[in-house]
């Protein structure tokens, strides 16, 4: 079934790969008619590729493949490429699965090929309902990476996910580059790229238009690098929310550079719940960021308490410290362009703002900044006038 071919150049960074073996999903009976479910063919192709002693390629040729929820499990015996040139279409409607395409425990994987993941979200979004404690019906995440390490995901599109487009948990050294993410501005909970308990994640050269956060960095993330990403519409680049659950881990080392936010609700945001759950957010750099008609270009919100379950009497127990904003310019669509509401119990410490140059997108309106419980310093140009 497998076609052995010499394809080593595709694995340039995957050393030791002299030759690779290709496992074409069509040879496993996959039908690209957009209707037949191809779950079995895809999983069998993956399983054979993964158990090969050496480098392998799971190849999805051009065409539209209906694909039910799949789990591609490792560890694999060698480096593995998921070469997706076709369009994968999720089943329509809400499903009981919490993930659609799930890679688990895979090391040295490369996904590329210019293909598309079509989550068929519009058939499921009406079922997205949350209760008053913010517990929502879990629609499936389009691409979920669990314990994936030393891997690259590049050159593909994700459209109309039912929930988050790409979500990572327990991942290490994963680069996501040249991806295009799209869902309508009013699609619920369609985060672009979300991560938790992950280390060494790089997101570069990508375009994310969606209904929720562009990038969301959650509990236990460290060494996160976001650069050359264009966001909008959506809710912007977020750290948090932090502190909703007990036992959340710290977020340390986040760099967001050379990004554009276009028409988003927030630009760069750090958000934590008013709760007794302790965590630290530290070593964050936002540099060379262009805001284009962003509602809240620079925002820290530690007074987040939208539901009855959190205790408004209590301050956030998330400590935010060592955050630098450097060279942020463009336009704000609200009057308060810099809004920093830090915890009254754990003041924000060592916030540094250098060269902030924001203007209202409406002529003649001057912008303001607002802050509480902030200890920091400012350098260079400051527009609006700093509040600390
Ligand atoms: C991700 O990118 C960084 C910086 O270019 C590089 O050092 C690292 O090796 C890359 N990781 C993978 C898995 O390709
Ligand atoms: C910054 O991002 C823009 C695209 O938004 C890109 O054209 C430019 O090369 C990037 N600059 C650097 C220094 O990476």
Short mmCIF file of C-alpha atoms and ligand atoms in Angstrom, two decimals:
data_model
loop_
_atom_site.label_atom_id
_atom_site.label_comp_id
_atom_site.label_asym_id
_atom_site.label_seq_id
_atom_site.Cartn_x
_atom_site.Cartn_y
_atom_site.Cartn_z
CA UNK A 1 0.00 0.00 0.00
CA UNK A 2 2.73 2.40 0.87
CA UNK A 3 4.66 4.00 -1.93
CA UNK A 4 8.33 4.31 -0.98
CA UNK A 5 9.81 7.46 -2.42
CA UNK A 6 12.90 9.48 -1.82
CA UNK A 7 11.62 12.73 -0.45
CA UNK A 8 14.32 13.65 1.99
CA UNK A 9 14.34 17.35 1.08
CA UNK A 10 10.97 17.79 2.75
CA UNK A 11 12.55 16.84 6.02
CA UNK A 12 15.48 19.17 5.95
CA UNK A 13 15.28 19.87 9.65
CA UNK A 14 14.27 16.34 10.47
CA UNK A 15 17.72 14.93 10.53
CA UNK A 16 18.54 11.28 9.89
CA UNK A 17 15.76 11.02 7.33
CA UNK A 18 17.43 9.51 4.31
CA UNK A 19 14.27 8.38 2.59
CA UNK A 20 10.68 8.51 3.56
CA UNK A 21 7.68 6.35 2.91
CA UNK A 22 4.38 7.86 1.83
CA UNK A 23 1.04 6.63 3.06
CA UNK A 24 -1.62 8.07 0.78
CA UNK A 25 -5.02 8.12 2.46
CA UNK A 26 -6.57 7.25 -0.91
CA UNK A 27 -4.68 3.96 -0.91
CA UNK A 28 -6.52 3.26 2.33
CA UNK A 29 -9.89 3.82 0.72
CA UNK A 30 -10.41 7.53 1.40
CA UNK A 31 -12.92 9.03 -1.02
CA UNK A 32 -12.78 12.72 -1.84
CA UNK A 33 -16.44 13.18 -2.63
CA UNK A 34 -17.16 15.51 0.31
CA UNK A 35 -19.74 13.09 1.78
CA UNK A 36 -18.27 9.69 2.57
CA UNK A 37 -16.83 9.57 6.08
CA UNK A 38 -13.10 8.90 5.86
CA UNK A 39 -12.34 8.37 9.55
CA UNK A 40 -11.17 4.77 9.17
CA UNK A 41 -8.95 5.37 6.13
CA UNK A 42 -7.21 8.34 7.78
CA UNK A 43 -6.60 6.57 11.07
CA UNK A 44 -5.27 3.45 9.35
CA UNK A 45 -2.92 5.51 7.16
CA UNK A 46 -1.68 7.33 10.27
CA UNK A 47 -1.24 4.13 12.26
CA UNK A 48 0.85 2.51 9.53
CA UNK A 49 2.94 5.65 9.02
CA UNK A 50 3.46 6.10 12.73
CA UNK A 51 4.62 2.56 13.27
CA UNK A 52 7.15 2.71 10.43
CA UNK A 53 10.76 2.58 11.52
CA UNK A 54 11.88 5.74 9.74
CA UNK A 55 10.44 8.91 8.29
CA UNK A 56 6.92 8.76 6.95
CA UNK A 57 4.36 10.93 5.22
CA UNK A 58 0.62 10.73 5.59
CA UNK A 59 -0.50 12.23 2.32
CA UNK A 60 -3.90 13.79 1.74
CA UNK A 61 -4.11 14.68 -1.97
CA UNK A 62 -6.32 17.47 -3.32
CA UNK A 63 -10.04 16.97 -3.00
CA UNK A 64 -12.71 17.40 -0.32
CA UNK A 65 -12.78 14.74 2.37
CA UNK A 66 -15.55 14.40 4.92
CA UNK A 67 -13.88 13.34 8.14
CA UNK A 68 -15.50 12.43 11.45
CA UNK A 69 -13.62 13.08 14.72
CA UNK A 70 -10.18 11.45 14.63
CA UNK A 71 -7.38 10.90 17.11
CA UNK A 72 -3.90 10.47 15.65
CA UNK A 73 -1.87 8.95 18.44
CA UNK A 74 1.90 8.66 18.92
CA UNK A 75 4.54 8.21 19.90
CA UNK A 76 5.67 7.32 16.39
CA UNK A 77 8.80 5.38 15.55
CA UNK A 78 10.18 8.14 13.33
CA UNK A 79 9.51 11.71 12.25
CA UNK A 80 6.13 12.01 10.59
CA UNK A 81 4.67 14.49 8.13
CA UNK A 82 1.00 15.17 7.66
CA UNK A 83 1.02 16.49 4.11
CA UNK A 84 -2.43 17.90 3.62
CA UNK A 85 -3.19 19.32 0.19
CA UNK A 86 -6.90 18.62 0.33
CA UNK A 87 -9.81 20.06 2.27
CA UNK A 88 -10.95 18.21 5.36
CA UNK A 89 -14.60 18.81 6.15
CA UNK A 90 -16.02 18.18 9.63
CA UNK A 91 -19.44 16.59 9.99
CA UNK A 92 -22.10 19.27 10.26
CA UNK A 93 -24.11 20.07 13.38
CA UNK A 94 -23.01 19.90 17.02
CA UNK A 95 -21.36 16.60 17.89
CA UNK A 96 -20.57 14.99 21.22
CA UNK A 97 -16.86 14.95 20.46
CA UNK A 98 -14.84 17.71 22.12
CA UNK A 99 -12.19 17.63 19.44
CA UNK A 100 -12.31 17.11 15.71
CA UNK A 101 -8.70 16.42 14.69
CA UNK A 102 -6.54 15.47 17.63
CA UNK A 103 -2.79 14.73 17.53
CA UNK A 104 -1.59 13.14 20.78
CA UNK A 105 1.88 12.37 22.10
CA UNK A 106 3.67 13.02 18.84
CA UNK A 107 7.29 14.09 18.55
CA UNK A 108 8.93 15.55 15.42
CA UNK A 109 5.85 16.10 13.37
CA UNK A 110 5.47 18.43 10.42
CA UNK A 111 2.08 19.42 9.08
CA UNK A 112 1.96 21.36 5.83
CA UNK A 113 0.66 21.19 2.30
CA UNK A 114 -1.64 24.16 1.73
CA UNK A 115 -4.82 22.31 2.65
CA UNK A 116 -7.83 23.47 4.64
CA UNK A 117 -9.63 22.37 7.79
CA UNK A 118 -13.28 23.29 7.38
CA UNK A 119 -15.04 22.93 10.75
CA UNK A 120 -18.49 23.68 9.30
CA UNK A 121 -19.08 25.89 12.30
CA UNK A 122 -22.23 27.62 11.11
CA UNK A 123 -24.11 24.34 11.56
CA UNK A 124 -23.07 24.21 15.25
CA UNK A 125 -22.78 27.79 16.53
CA UNK A 126 -26.52 28.06 17.35
CA UNK A 127 -25.96 25.22 19.87
CA UNK A 128 -23.26 27.17 21.70
CA UNK A 129 -24.97 27.93 24.99
CA UNK A 130 -23.36 28.93 28.28
CA UNK A 131 -24.91 28.87 31.73
CA UNK A 132 -24.53 31.67 34.25
CA UNK A 133 -21.24 30.18 35.51
CA UNK A 134 -19.74 30.37 32.05
CA UNK A 135 -19.90 26.64 31.52
CA UNK A 136 -20.65 26.19 27.88
CA UNK A 137 -21.69 23.30 25.75
CA UNK A 138 -18.37 22.09 24.43
CA UNK A 139 -18.41 22.14 20.68
CA UNK A 140 -15.40 20.43 19.11
CA UNK A 141 -12.05 22.18 18.74
CA UNK A 142 -10.88 21.87 15.14
CA UNK A 143 -7.21 21.03 15.68
CA UNK A 144 -6.14 19.89 19.14
CA UNK A 145 -2.52 19.16 19.96
CA UNK A 146 -1.91 17.24 23.17
CA UNK A 147 1.68 16.58 24.26
CA UNK A 148 3.06 17.36 20.82
CA UNK A 149 6.74 18.28 20.83
CA UNK A 150 9.50 19.48 18.49
CA UNK A 151 7.01 19.95 15.71
CA UNK A 152 5.93 22.41 13.04
CA UNK A 153 2.51 23.25 11.69
CA UNK A 154 2.65 25.43 8.63
CA UNK A 155 0.95 26.53 5.44
CA UNK A 156 -2.64 25.51 5.92
CA UNK A 157 -5.97 27.17 6.59
CA UNK A 158 -8.56 26.67 9.28
CA UNK A 159 -12.02 28.01 8.52
CA UNK A 160 -15.25 28.12 10.51
CA UNK A 161 -14.21 26.02 13.46
CA UNK A 162 -17.11 25.04 15.69
CA UNK A 163 -15.12 26.20 18.73
CA UNK A 164 -11.36 27.05 18.98
CA UNK A 165 -9.45 26.64 15.72
CA UNK A 166 -6.13 25.39 17.14
CA UNK A 167 -5.63 24.44 20.79
CA UNK A 168 -2.45 23.16 22.43
CA UNK A 169 -2.05 21.47 25.77
CA UNK A 170 1.17 20.07 27.22
CA UNK A 171 3.11 20.96 24.08
CA UNK A 172 6.78 21.83 23.80
CA UNK A 173 8.79 23.45 21.00
CA UNK A 174 5.99 23.80 18.49
CA UNK A 175 6.15 26.35 15.67
CA UNK A 176 3.03 27.47 13.89
CA UNK A 177 3.71 29.53 10.82
CA UNK A 178 1.99 30.70 7.65
CA UNK A 179 -1.45 29.70 8.78
CA UNK A 180 -4.62 31.49 7.88
CA UNK A 181 -7.51 31.31 10.26
CA UNK A 182 -10.98 32.53 9.48
CA UNK A 183 -14.39 32.58 11.17
CA UNK A 184 -16.97 35.39 11.22
CA UNK A 185 -16.69 38.14 13.88
CA UNK A 186 -19.95 37.01 15.50
CA UNK A 187 -19.09 33.30 15.73
CA UNK A 188 -19.08 32.26 19.41
CA UNK A 189 -15.94 30.97 21.20
CA UNK A 190 -13.94 30.61 18.02
CA UNK A 191 -10.52 31.41 19.51
CA UNK A 192 -7.78 31.41 16.89
CA UNK A 193 -4.82 29.78 18.64
CA UNK A 194 -5.02 28.88 22.30
CA UNK A 195 -2.48 27.24 24.57
CA UNK A 196 -2.06 26.03 28.13
CA UNK A 197 0.66 24.12 30.01
CA UNK A 198 2.92 24.57 27.01
CA UNK A 199 6.49 25.73 26.54
CA UNK A 200 8.41 27.10 23.58
CA UNK A 201 5.48 27.89 21.30
CA UNK A 202 6.11 30.19 18.32
CA UNK A 203 3.36 31.65 16.19
CA UNK A 204 4.62 33.61 13.19
CA UNK A 205 3.56 35.03 9.82
CA UNK A 206 -0.08 34.24 10.23
CA UNK A 207 -3.44 35.91 9.74
CA UNK A 208 -6.22 35.31 12.21
CA UNK A 209 -9.76 36.62 11.73
CA UNK A 210 -12.24 35.15 14.14
CA UNK A 211 -15.04 35.64 16.66
CA UNK A 212 -13.04 35.31 19.88
CA UNK A 213 -9.40 35.74 20.94
CA UNK A 214 -6.84 35.89 18.16
CA UNK A 215 -4.26 34.22 20.40
CA UNK A 216 -5.04 33.13 23.98
CA UNK A 217 -2.22 32.27 26.37
CA UNK A 218 -3.45 30.40 29.42
CA UNK A 219 -2.24 28.87 32.67
CA UNK A 220 1.14 27.13 32.59
CA UNK A 221 2.46 28.71 29.40
CA UNK A 222 6.08 29.82 29.13
CA UNK A 223 8.45 30.86 26.38
CA UNK A 224 5.68 32.00 24.05
CA UNK A 225 6.63 34.00 20.99
CA UNK A 226 4.06 35.63 18.74
CA UNK A 227 5.40 37.65 15.82
CA UNK A 228 4.27 38.97 12.45
CA UNK A 229 0.68 38.05 13.13
CA UNK A 230 -2.27 40.05 11.82
CA UNK A 231 -5.41 39.79 13.95
CA UNK A 232 -8.93 40.99 13.31
CA UNK A 233 -11.77 40.88 13.65
CA UNK A 234 -11.78 39.21 17.06
CA UNK A 235 -10.97 39.87 20.70
CA UNK A 236 -7.23 40.45 20.32
CA UNK A 237 -4.14 38.85 21.85
CA UNK A 238 -4.88 37.73 25.42
CA UNK A 239 -3.01 36.40 28.37
CA UNK A 240 -5.71 34.74 30.44
CA UNK A 241 -8.12 34.64 31.76
CA UNK A 242 -6.12 33.52 34.76
CA UNK A 243 -7.49 32.52 38.15
CA UNK A 244 -10.83 31.04 37.26
CA UNK A 245 -9.82 27.64 38.63
CA UNK A 246 -7.77 26.66 41.70
CA UNK A 247 -4.27 25.34 40.96
CA UNK A 248 -3.65 27.34 37.82
CA UNK A 249 0.01 27.66 36.94
CA UNK A 250 2.03 30.75 36.15
CA UNK A 251 2.53 32.35 32.79
CA UNK A 252 6.14 33.36 32.30
CA UNK A 253 7.93 34.74 29.25
CA UNK A 254 5.60 35.99 26.54
CA UNK A 255 6.80 38.07 23.64
CA UNK A 256 4.43 39.64 21.13
CA UNK A 257 6.28 41.52 18.40
CA UNK A 258 5.52 43.18 15.08
CA UNK A 259 1.83 42.37 15.10
CA UNK A 260 -1.16 44.22 13.68
CA UNK A 261 -4.57 44.34 15.34
CA UNK A 262 -7.32 45.48 13.04
CA UNK A 263 -10.80 46.30 14.30
CA UNK A 264 -10.48 44.03 17.32
CA UNK A 265 -12.24 44.52 20.67
CA UNK A 266 -8.91 44.42 22.49
CA UNK A 267 -5.34 44.88 21.39
CA UNK A 268 -2.99 43.39 23.94
CA UNK A 269 -4.84 42.21 27.03
CA UNK A 270 -4.05 40.53 30.34
CA UNK A 271 -7.10 39.34 32.19
CA UNK A 272 -7.59 37.68 35.57
CA UNK A 273 -10.55 36.71 37.69
CA UNK A 274 -11.45 38.23 41.04
CA UNK A 275 -10.86 35.01 42.91
CA UNK A 276 -8.58 33.51 45.58
CA UNK A 277 -6.79 31.38 42.97
CA UNK A 278 -3.16 32.52 42.94
CA UNK A 279 -0.86 32.72 39.92
CA UNK A 280 1.88 34.96 38.53
CA UNK A 281 2.08 36.49 35.07
CA UNK A 282 5.61 37.75 34.43
CA UNK A 283 8.15 38.77 31.79
CA UNK A 284 5.85 39.94 29.07
CA UNK A 285 7.00 42.07 26.13
CA UNK A 286 4.72 43.80 23.65
CA UNK A 287 6.80 45.49 20.98
CA UNK A 288 6.17 47.11 17.58
CA UNK A 289 2.42 46.66 17.58
CA UNK A 290 0.12 48.52 15.20
CA UNK A 291 -3.46 49.11 16.32
CA UNK A 292 -6.04 49.94 13.68
CA UNK A 293 -9.39 51.05 15.18
CA UNK A 294 -9.01 48.83 18.23
CA UNK A 295 -11.50 49.31 21.04
CA UNK A 296 -9.15 48.72 23.98
CA UNK A 297 -5.63 48.84 22.54
CA UNK A 298 -3.78 48.29 25.84
CA UNK A 299 -5.72 46.66 28.63
CA UNK A 300 -5.16 44.88 31.92
CA UNK A 301 -8.36 43.71 33.55
CA UNK A 302 -7.98 42.14 36.97
CA UNK A 303 -11.55 42.84 37.93
CA UNK A 304 -13.01 40.17 35.73
CA UNK A 305 -16.04 38.72 37.46
CA UNK A 306 -18.78 38.23 34.95
CA UNK A 307 -20.71 35.48 36.71
CA UNK A 308 -22.35 34.92 40.02
CA UNK A 309 -19.83 32.17 40.87
CA UNK A 310 -16.91 34.53 41.52
CA UNK A 311 -16.81 36.64 44.59
CA UNK A 312 -16.82 40.32 43.78
CA UNK A 313 -15.70 41.15 47.32
CA UNK A 314 -12.38 39.49 46.66
CA UNK A 315 -9.42 40.94 44.77
CA UNK A 316 -7.71 38.99 42.04
CA UNK A 317 -4.84 36.90 43.43
CA UNK A 318 -2.95 36.99 40.14
CA UNK A 319 0.32 38.90 40.40
CA UNK A 320 1.25 40.68 37.17
CA UNK A 321 4.84 41.91 36.96
CA UNK A 322 7.63 42.85 34.56
CA UNK A 323 5.52 43.82 31.59
CA UNK A 324 6.98 46.05 28.87
CA UNK A 325 5.05 47.91 26.19
CA UNK A 326 7.38 49.35 23.56
CA UNK A 327 6.48 51.19 20.37
CA UNK A 328 2.76 50.73 20.12
CA UNK A 329 0.98 53.05 17.70
CA UNK A 330 -2.18 53.49 15.67
CA UNK A 331 -5.80 54.22 16.46
CA UNK A 332 -8.27 53.52 19.21
CA UNK A 333 -12.01 53.39 18.66
CA UNK A 334 -12.78 54.14 22.31
CA UNK A 335 -11.72 57.09 24.43
CA UNK A 336 -9.81 55.07 27.02
CA UNK A 337 -6.97 53.67 24.97
CA UNK A 338 -4.85 52.51 27.90
CA UNK A 339 -6.85 50.84 30.64
CA UNK A 340 -5.08 49.12 33.50
CA UNK A 341 -7.20 47.92 36.37
CA UNK A 342 -4.84 45.90 38.53
CA UNK A 343 -5.63 43.92 41.64
CA UNK A 344 -5.97 45.96 44.83
CA UNK A 345 -4.29 43.16 46.71
CA UNK A 346 -1.56 42.35 44.18
CA UNK A 347 -0.60 45.60 42.44
CA UNK A 348 0.91 45.33 38.98
CA UNK A 349 4.66 45.76 39.40
CA UNK A 350 7.36 47.01 37.08
CA UNK A 351 5.15 47.92 34.15
CA UNK A 352 7.25 49.82 31.62
CA UNK A 353 5.79 51.85 28.78
CA UNK A 354 8.04 53.27 26.09
CA UNK A 355 6.86 55.18 23.01
CA UNK A 356 3.13 54.77 23.00
CA UNK A 357 1.50 56.78 20.27
CA UNK A 358 -2.21 56.21 19.92
CA UNK A 359 -4.84 58.54 18.48
CA UNK A 360 -8.58 58.38 18.28
CA UNK A 361 -9.85 57.14 14.97
CA UNK A 362 -12.38 60.00 15.17
CA UNK A 363 -10.84 63.38 14.44
CA UNK A 364 -10.79 65.85 17.34
CA UNK A 365 -11.25 63.31 20.12
CA UNK A 366 -8.41 63.08 22.60
CA UNK A 367 -7.67 59.81 24.29
CA UNK A 368 -7.30 58.98 27.96
CA UNK A 369 -5.64 56.41 30.06
CA UNK A 370 -7.03 54.99 33.24
CA UNK A 371 -5.30 52.92 35.86
CA UNK A 372 -5.43 51.66 39.38
CA UNK A 373 -2.91 49.78 41.51
CA UNK A 374 -0.08 50.07 39.01
CA UNK A 375 3.60 50.56 39.80
CA UNK A 376 5.60 51.34 36.72
CA UNK A 377 7.66 53.75 34.66
CA UNK A 378 7.23 55.52 31.36
CA UNK A 379 9.78 56.57 28.76
CA UNK A 380 9.67 58.43 25.46
CA UNK A 381 6.51 59.54 23.78
CA UNK A 382 3.23 58.94 25.60
CA UNK A 383 -0.08 59.48 23.93
CA UNK A 384 -2.48 59.28 25.73
CA UNK A 385 -0.91 60.84 28.81
CA UNK A 386 0.13 58.12 31.23
CA UNK A 387 -1.86 57.48 34.40
CA UNK A 388 1.05 56.19 36.46
C1 LIG B 1 11.03 26.82 15.83
O1 LIG B 1 11.63 28.04 15.46
C2 LIG B 1 12.79 28.37 16.22
C3 LIG B 1 13.25 29.74 15.80
O2 LIG B 1 13.33 29.85 14.42
C4 LIG B 1 13.85 27.29 16.01
O3 LIG B 1 14.97 27.56 16.80
C5 LIG B 1 13.26 25.93 16.42
O4 LIG B 1 14.20 24.91 16.15
C6 LIG B 1 12.00 25.66 15.64
N1 LIG B 1 11.40 24.41 16.09
C7 LIG B 1 11.01 23.46 15.25
C8 LIG B 1 10.38 22.26 15.85
O5 LIG B 1 11.13 23.54 14.04
C1 LIG B 2 6.54 42.94 10.40
O1 LIG B 2 5.31 42.45 9.88
C2 LIG B 2 5.05 42.83 8.55
C3 LIG B 2 3.71 42.25 8.16
O2 LIG B 2 2.73 42.57 9.08
C4 LIG B 2 6.14 42.31 7.64
O3 LIG B 2 5.91 42.76 6.32
C5 LIG B 2 7.50 42.80 8.12
O4 LIG B 2 8.52 42.22 7.35
C6 LIG B 2 7.69 42.42 9.57
N1 LIG B 2 8.95 42.96 10.09
C7 LIG B 2 9.83 42.22 10.73
C8 LIG B 2 11.05 42.95 11.23
O5 LIG B 2 9.70 41.02 10.91
#
